[in-house]
Amino acid sequence: MTDLTIAKCVQSENGEHSPAEPDPAIRYPDGTVKLRNPHIELMDQDILYHIALGSESHDLVEMFGDVKFVCMGGTPKRMENFAQYIMKEIGYKLPTGTTLMDISQYSYRYSMYKVGPVLSVSHGMGVPSIGILLHEMIKLMYHAKCRDPIFFRIGTCGGLGLEPGTVVISDQAVDGLGNHYYSVPILGKIVKRPAVFDKKLVRELKALASPDDPYETTVGTTMCAEDFYEGQGRTDGAFCDFTEADKFEYLENLMKKGVLNIEMEGLPFSALTHQAGIKAAIVCVTLLNRLKGDQVAAPKEVMNEYQQRPQTLVARYIKRYLQTKGRLTSFDGHGSIAVKSPRRFKLVQQESQTFE
């Protein structure tokens, strides 16, 4: 097996990461995404199977060309709630008699809502699920000719030495072995994609934490696990071959290395957005302190309030950005489907449903 490392980067003295040299392959001069896949242009139609869209069946520029922010979270309900929340925050107006529409309803996998320049999308649980979605969302940005999009993951996690309800902004991501890259077996070789966050975006998010917030917002390293139970050192799975003492030793070693939280999507999220040249950040809330147990014991109403905290911070960023750019006005529209070819539209629906 051969190890290949792509998208080499350098780190400056102030901690900023940047490409080793300007790479025109990942950006057009106007800021739109340039796919690093020559095969796409040769295809009759690029079907985004898992979000039920197609490059020729739908007018993706008409539908998504104004998108600036792509916000992702685990469950469809959470992202529907975020869509409703951000709609109020930016003054988005739905036409009378209409409701928010799940644009990807025919995929039966992910849910997606459009609120003006904001997409709110569910990514499921774990590395494979978010990896599939990221490929298709990056391609969607390309087909829609979105300019300089910013991606956010809004999620939940287990904290290490942090009070439940603490908001963590990730500035680094590591796997269970401490590696700072996302490993993907491709054609019999391990490809290592660096897991890099935009440091300026991290600082801007941290600056938006208010002293009046009744909880702490902090910045640190996030461990991305490939498993919910054994991979996170839990002792409450169907199998466990280690002791409580082993678990605590492992968690304490993670803390010594600067790891503040554990979740299951950080590596592909940071690596694939970096590979695409897209600014991205992860904002999670801790549901428990893993040093005090493996199971969440907070009541449902407390959990719901916790999950609102990352949404609040990301909404502050979006609102401030739109205010700064003079774009925070009353938005009209409802994220409707713009069909370019009815025949191809039906084909995309059928192809997406094939994967039920």
Coordinates of C-alpha atoms in Angstrom, one line a residue:
M1 CA 0.0 0.0 0.0
T2 CA 1.2 3.5 -0.8
D3 CA 0.4 6.6 1.2
L4 CA -0.5 9.7 -0.9
T5 CA -1.0 13.1 0.6
I6 CA -2.9 15.7 -1.3
A7 CA -3.5 19.4 -0.9
K8 CA -0.3 20.1 0.9
C9 CA -0.5 23.2 3.2
V10 CA 1.8 25.3 5.2
Q11 CA 1.3 27.0 8.6
S12 CA 2.4 30.5 9.1
E13 CA 3.6 32.0 12.4
N14 CA 0.2 33.2 13.4
G15 CA -1.4 29.8 12.9
E16 CA -3.0 30.5 9.5
H17 CA -3.1 27.7 7.1
S18 CA -2.9 28.4 3.4
P19 CA -2.1 26.4 0.2
A20 CA 1.6 25.9 -0.4
E21 CA 1.1 28.0 -3.5
P22 CA -1.9 29.6 -5.1
D23 CA -4.0 26.9 -6.7
P24 CA -6.2 28.2 -9.5
A25 CA -7.6 24.7 -9.8
I26 CA -10.0 25.2 -6.9
R27 CA -11.3 28.7 -7.7
Y28 CA -12.4 30.7 -10.7
P29 CA -11.5 34.4 -10.6
D30 CA -15.1 35.3 -9.6
G31 CA -14.9 33.1 -6.5
T32 CA -17.0 30.2 -7.9
V33 CA -16.0 26.6 -7.1
K34 CA -13.9 24.8 -9.7
L35 CA -14.3 21.1 -9.4
R36 CA -11.1 19.0 -9.2
N37 CA -12.7 16.3 -11.3
P38 CA -12.3 16.5 -15.1
H39 CA -14.9 13.7 -15.7
I40 CA -17.9 15.8 -14.6
E41 CA -17.7 18.1 -17.7
L42 CA -17.9 15.0 -20.0
M43 CA -21.1 13.7 -18.4
D44 CA -24.5 14.2 -20.1
Q45 CA -26.0 15.0 -16.7
D46 CA -24.5 15.0 -13.2
I47 CA -27.1 13.4 -10.9
L48 CA -26.8 14.3 -7.3
Y49 CA -28.5 11.1 -6.2
H50 CA -28.7 11.6 -2.5
I51 CA -30.2 15.1 -2.6
A52 CA -32.5 14.3 -5.6
L53 CA -31.1 17.1 -7.9
G54 CA -29.5 17.0 -11.4
S55 CA -27.4 19.4 -13.4
E56 CA -29.7 19.2 -16.5
S57 CA -33.0 18.3 -14.8
H58 CA -33.0 21.4 -12.5
D59 CA -32.0 25.0 -13.1
L60 CA -29.5 24.9 -10.3
V61 CA -28.3 28.5 -10.9
E62 CA -31.8 29.8 -10.6
M63 CA -32.5 27.7 -7.5
F64 CA -29.2 28.1 -5.6
G65 CA -27.0 30.7 -7.3
D66 CA -27.5 33.2 -4.4
V67 CA -26.4 30.7 -1.7
K68 CA -23.7 32.0 0.6
F69 CA -24.0 29.7 3.6
V70 CA -24.4 25.9 3.8
C71 CA -25.3 24.9 7.3
M72 CA -25.3 21.1 8.1
G73 CA -26.5 19.2 11.1
G74 CA -27.2 15.6 11.9
T75 CA -31.0 15.2 11.9
P76 CA -33.7 16.4 9.5
K77 CA -35.7 17.9 12.4
R78 CA -32.8 19.9 13.8
M79 CA -32.1 21.4 10.4
E80 CA -35.7 22.2 9.8
N81 CA -35.7 24.0 13.1
F82 CA -32.6 25.9 12.1
A83 CA -34.2 26.9 8.9
Q84 CA -37.2 28.3 10.8
Y85 CA -34.8 30.0 13.2
I86 CA -32.6 31.6 10.6
M87 CA -35.6 32.7 8.6
K88 CA -36.7 34.9 11.6
E89 CA -33.1 36.1 12.2
I90 CA -32.5 37.5 8.7
G91 CA -36.1 38.6 8.0
Y92 CA -36.9 36.1 5.3
K93 CA -40.5 36.3 4.1
L94 CA -42.5 33.4 2.8
P95 CA -45.2 34.1 0.3
T96 CA -48.7 34.0 1.9
G97 CA -50.0 30.4 2.2
T98 CA -46.7 28.7 1.7
T99 CA -44.4 26.8 4.0
L100 CA -40.7 25.9 3.9
M101 CA -40.1 23.1 1.4
D102 CA -37.8 20.1 1.8
I103 CA -36.0 20.4 -1.5
S104 CA -34.5 16.9 -1.2
Q105 CA -37.7 15.2 -0.1
Y106 CA -37.5 12.7 -3.0
S107 CA -34.1 11.4 -1.9
Y108 CA -35.5 9.9 1.4
R109 CA -32.0 10.4 2.9
Y110 CA -31.2 14.0 3.6
S111 CA -33.4 17.0 4.1
M112 CA -32.6 20.4 2.6
Y113 CA -34.3 23.8 3.2
K114 CA -33.4 27.1 1.5
V115 CA -33.8 30.3 3.3
G116 CA -32.6 33.1 1.1
P117 CA -28.8 32.8 1.0
V118 CA -28.8 30.0 3.6
L119 CA -29.1 26.3 2.9
S120 CA -30.0 24.1 5.9
V121 CA -29.1 20.5 5.3
S122 CA -29.2 17.3 7.4
H123 CA -26.0 15.1 7.0
G124 CA -26.9 12.0 9.0
M125 CA -24.5 10.4 11.4
G126 CA -20.9 9.4 10.9
V127 CA -18.1 9.8 8.4
P128 CA -19.6 7.9 5.4
S129 CA -22.9 9.8 5.6
I130 CA -21.5 13.3 5.8
G131 CA -18.8 12.3 3.2
I132 CA -21.4 11.4 0.6
L133 CA -23.4 14.6 1.3
L134 CA -20.2 16.8 1.1
H135 CA -19.3 15.5 -2.4
E136 CA -22.8 16.4 -3.6
M137 CA -23.0 19.8 -1.8
I138 CA -19.6 20.8 -3.3
K139 CA -20.8 19.8 -6.7
L140 CA -24.0 21.7 -6.1
M141 CA -22.0 24.8 -5.3
Y142 CA -20.1 24.3 -8.6
H143 CA -23.2 23.8 -10.8
A144 CA -25.1 26.7 -9.1
K145 CA -22.1 29.0 -9.6
C146 CA -22.2 30.0 -5.9
R147 CA -19.5 32.6 -5.1
D148 CA -17.2 32.0 -2.1
P149 CA -19.6 29.8 -0.1
I150 CA -19.0 29.2 3.6
F151 CA -19.9 25.8 5.2
F152 CA -20.8 25.3 8.8
R153 CA -21.4 22.1 10.7
I154 CA -23.8 22.7 13.6
G155 CA -23.8 19.7 15.9
T156 CA -23.6 17.9 19.3
C157 CA -20.7 16.1 20.9
G158 CA -19.3 14.7 24.1
G159 CA -17.1 17.0 26.0
L160 CA -13.8 16.3 27.8
G161 CA -13.6 18.2 31.1
L162 CA -16.2 20.6 30.0
E163 CA -19.6 21.4 31.5
P164 CA -22.6 20.0 29.5
G165 CA -23.9 22.8 27.3
T166 CA -20.5 24.3 26.5
V167 CA -20.1 25.5 22.9
V168 CA -16.9 24.3 21.2
I169 CA -15.5 25.8 18.0
S170 CA -13.1 23.4 16.4
D171 CA -9.7 24.7 15.3
Q172 CA -8.2 21.3 14.6
A173 CA -9.6 17.8 13.9
V174 CA -7.9 14.5 14.6
D175 CA -8.8 10.8 14.3
G176 CA -8.7 8.3 17.1
L177 CA -5.0 7.8 16.6
G178 CA -4.2 11.5 16.7
N179 CA -3.7 12.0 12.9
H180 CA -4.6 15.4 11.5
Y181 CA -5.8 14.0 8.2
Y182 CA -8.8 12.2 6.7
S183 CA -7.7 8.8 5.3
V184 CA -9.6 7.4 2.3
P185 CA -8.7 4.1 0.5
I186 CA -8.9 4.9 -3.2
L187 CA -8.0 2.4 -5.9
G188 CA -6.0 0.3 -3.4
K189 CA -4.1 3.2 -2.0
I190 CA -4.5 5.3 1.2
V191 CA -5.1 8.9 0.3
K192 CA -4.5 11.4 3.2
R193 CA -6.4 14.6 3.0
P194 CA -5.3 17.3 5.5
A195 CA -8.0 18.3 8.0
V196 CA -7.7 22.1 8.0
F197 CA -10.1 24.8 9.3
D198 CA -10.1 28.4 8.3
K199 CA -8.4 30.1 11.3
K200 CA -9.9 33.5 10.5
L201 CA -13.4 32.1 10.5
V202 CA -12.7 30.4 13.8
R203 CA -11.6 33.7 15.4
E204 CA -14.6 35.6 14.0
L205 CA -17.0 33.0 15.5
K206 CA -15.3 33.1 18.9
A207 CA -15.5 36.9 18.9
L208 CA -19.3 36.6 18.4
A209 CA -19.7 34.8 21.7
S210 CA -21.4 37.2 24.1
P211 CA -20.4 37.8 27.7
D212 CA -24.2 37.6 28.4
D213 CA -24.4 34.0 27.2
P214 CA -25.2 31.8 30.2
Y215 CA -22.6 29.2 29.0
E216 CA -19.0 29.1 27.9
T217 CA -17.8 29.2 24.3
T218 CA -14.3 27.8 23.7
V219 CA -12.0 26.8 20.9
G220 CA -10.0 23.6 20.7
T221 CA -9.2 20.3 19.0
T222 CA -12.0 17.9 18.1
M223 CA -11.6 14.2 17.8
C224 CA -13.6 12.5 15.0
A225 CA -14.5 8.9 15.9
E226 CA -15.6 6.4 13.4
D227 CA -17.9 4.6 15.9
F228 CA -20.3 5.8 18.6
Y229 CA -19.4 3.2 21.2
E230 CA -16.0 1.5 21.3
G231 CA -14.4 4.1 19.0
Q232 CA -15.2 6.8 21.6
G233 CA -14.1 4.7 24.6
R234 CA -17.7 4.0 25.8
T235 CA -18.3 1.1 28.1
D236 CA -22.0 0.9 27.3
G237 CA -21.9 -0.7 23.9
A238 CA -22.8 -4.3 22.9
F239 CA -19.1 -5.2 23.2
C240 CA -16.3 -3.8 25.5
D241 CA -12.9 -5.3 26.0
F242 CA -11.5 -2.6 28.2
T243 CA -12.0 -1.4 31.8
E244 CA -13.2 1.9 33.2
A245 CA -9.6 2.6 34.2
D246 CA -8.5 2.1 30.6
K247 CA -11.2 4.4 29.4
F248 CA -10.3 7.2 31.8
E249 CA -6.6 6.9 30.9
Y250 CA -7.4 7.3 27.2
L251 CA -9.7 10.3 27.7
E252 CA -7.2 12.0 30.0
N253 CA -4.5 11.5 27.4
L254 CA -6.7 13.1 24.8
M255 CA -7.2 16.1 27.1
K256 CA -3.5 16.4 27.5
K257 CA -3.2 16.7 23.8
G258 CA -5.7 19.5 23.7
V259 CA -8.8 17.6 22.6
L260 CA -11.9 19.2 24.0
N261 CA -14.7 17.1 22.4
I262 CA -15.5 14.0 20.5
E263 CA -17.9 13.7 17.6
M264 CA -18.2 11.7 14.3
E265 CA -18.0 14.0 11.3
G266 CA -15.2 16.5 11.8
L267 CA -12.4 14.9 9.7
P268 CA -14.3 14.6 6.4
F269 CA -16.0 17.9 6.9
S270 CA -12.7 19.8 7.4
A271 CA -10.7 17.8 4.9
L272 CA -13.2 17.9 2.0
T273 CA -14.1 21.5 2.3
H274 CA -10.3 22.4 2.5
Q275 CA -9.7 20.2 -0.6
A276 CA -12.5 22.2 -2.4
G277 CA -11.1 25.6 -1.2
I278 CA -14.3 26.3 0.8
K279 CA -14.1 28.2 4.1
A280 CA -15.6 26.0 6.8
A281 CA -16.1 25.7 10.6
I282 CA -17.6 23.3 13.1
V283 CA -19.6 24.6 16.1
C284 CA -20.8 21.9 18.5
V285 CA -22.4 21.8 21.9
T286 CA -21.4 19.3 24.6
L287 CA -24.3 17.1 25.8
L288 CA -22.2 15.6 28.6
N289 CA -18.8 15.5 30.2
R290 CA -17.3 12.1 29.2
L291 CA -15.2 12.1 32.3
K292 CA -18.4 11.7 34.3
G293 CA -20.2 9.1 32.3
D294 CA -21.2 7.7 28.9
Q295 CA -24.9 8.3 28.7
V296 CA -26.8 11.6 28.4
A297 CA -29.0 12.2 31.4
A298 CA -30.2 15.7 30.8
P299 CA -34.0 16.2 30.4
K300 CA -35.4 16.7 26.9
E301 CA -36.1 20.4 27.4
V302 CA -32.5 21.0 28.5
M303 CA -31.2 19.1 25.5
N304 CA -33.3 21.1 23.2
E305 CA -31.9 24.3 24.7
Y306 CA -28.4 23.1 24.4
Q307 CA -28.8 22.3 20.7
Q308 CA -30.0 25.9 20.1
R309 CA -26.6 27.3 21.3
P310 CA -24.5 26.5 18.2
Q311 CA -27.3 27.6 16.0
T312 CA -27.4 31.0 17.8
L313 CA -23.6 31.5 17.2
V314 CA -23.8 30.6 13.5
A315 CA -26.9 32.8 13.1
R316 CA -25.0 35.7 14.6
Y317 CA -22.2 35.2 12.1
I318 CA -24.6 35.0 9.1
K319 CA -26.6 38.1 10.3
R320 CA -23.4 40.1 10.9
Y321 CA -22.0 39.1 7.5
L322 CA -25.2 40.2 5.7
Q323 CA -25.4 43.4 7.6
T324 CA -21.7 44.2 6.7
K325 CA -22.4 43.5 3.0
G326 CA -25.6 45.5 3.1
R327 CA -27.7 42.5 2.2
L328 CA -29.8 42.2 5.4
T329 CA -33.1 43.2 4.0
S330 CA -36.5 41.5 3.7
F331 CA -36.0 38.4 1.5
D332 CA -38.8 37.0 -0.6
G333 CA -39.1 33.6 -2.0
H334 CA -39.5 30.0 -0.8
G335 CA -36.8 27.8 -2.3
S336 CA -39.1 26.4 -5.0
I337 CA -38.0 23.7 -7.5
A338 CA -37.0 25.1 -10.9
V339 CA -37.3 22.4 -13.5
K340 CA -35.3 22.7 -16.6
S341 CA -36.3 19.4 -18.2
P342 CA -39.4 17.5 -17.0
R343 CA -38.2 14.2 -18.5
R344 CA -34.8 14.5 -16.8
F345 CA -36.5 15.7 -13.6
K346 CA -38.6 12.4 -13.5
L347 CA -35.4 10.4 -14.2
V348 CA -33.6 12.0 -11.3
Q349 CA -36.5 11.2 -9.0
Q350 CA -36.5 7.6 -10.1
E351 CA -32.7 7.3 -9.8
S352 CA -32.7 8.7 -6.3
Q353 CA -35.6 6.5 -5.2
T354 CA -33.7 3.4 -6.5
F355 CA -31.3 3.8 -3.6
E356 CA -34.0 3.5 -0.9

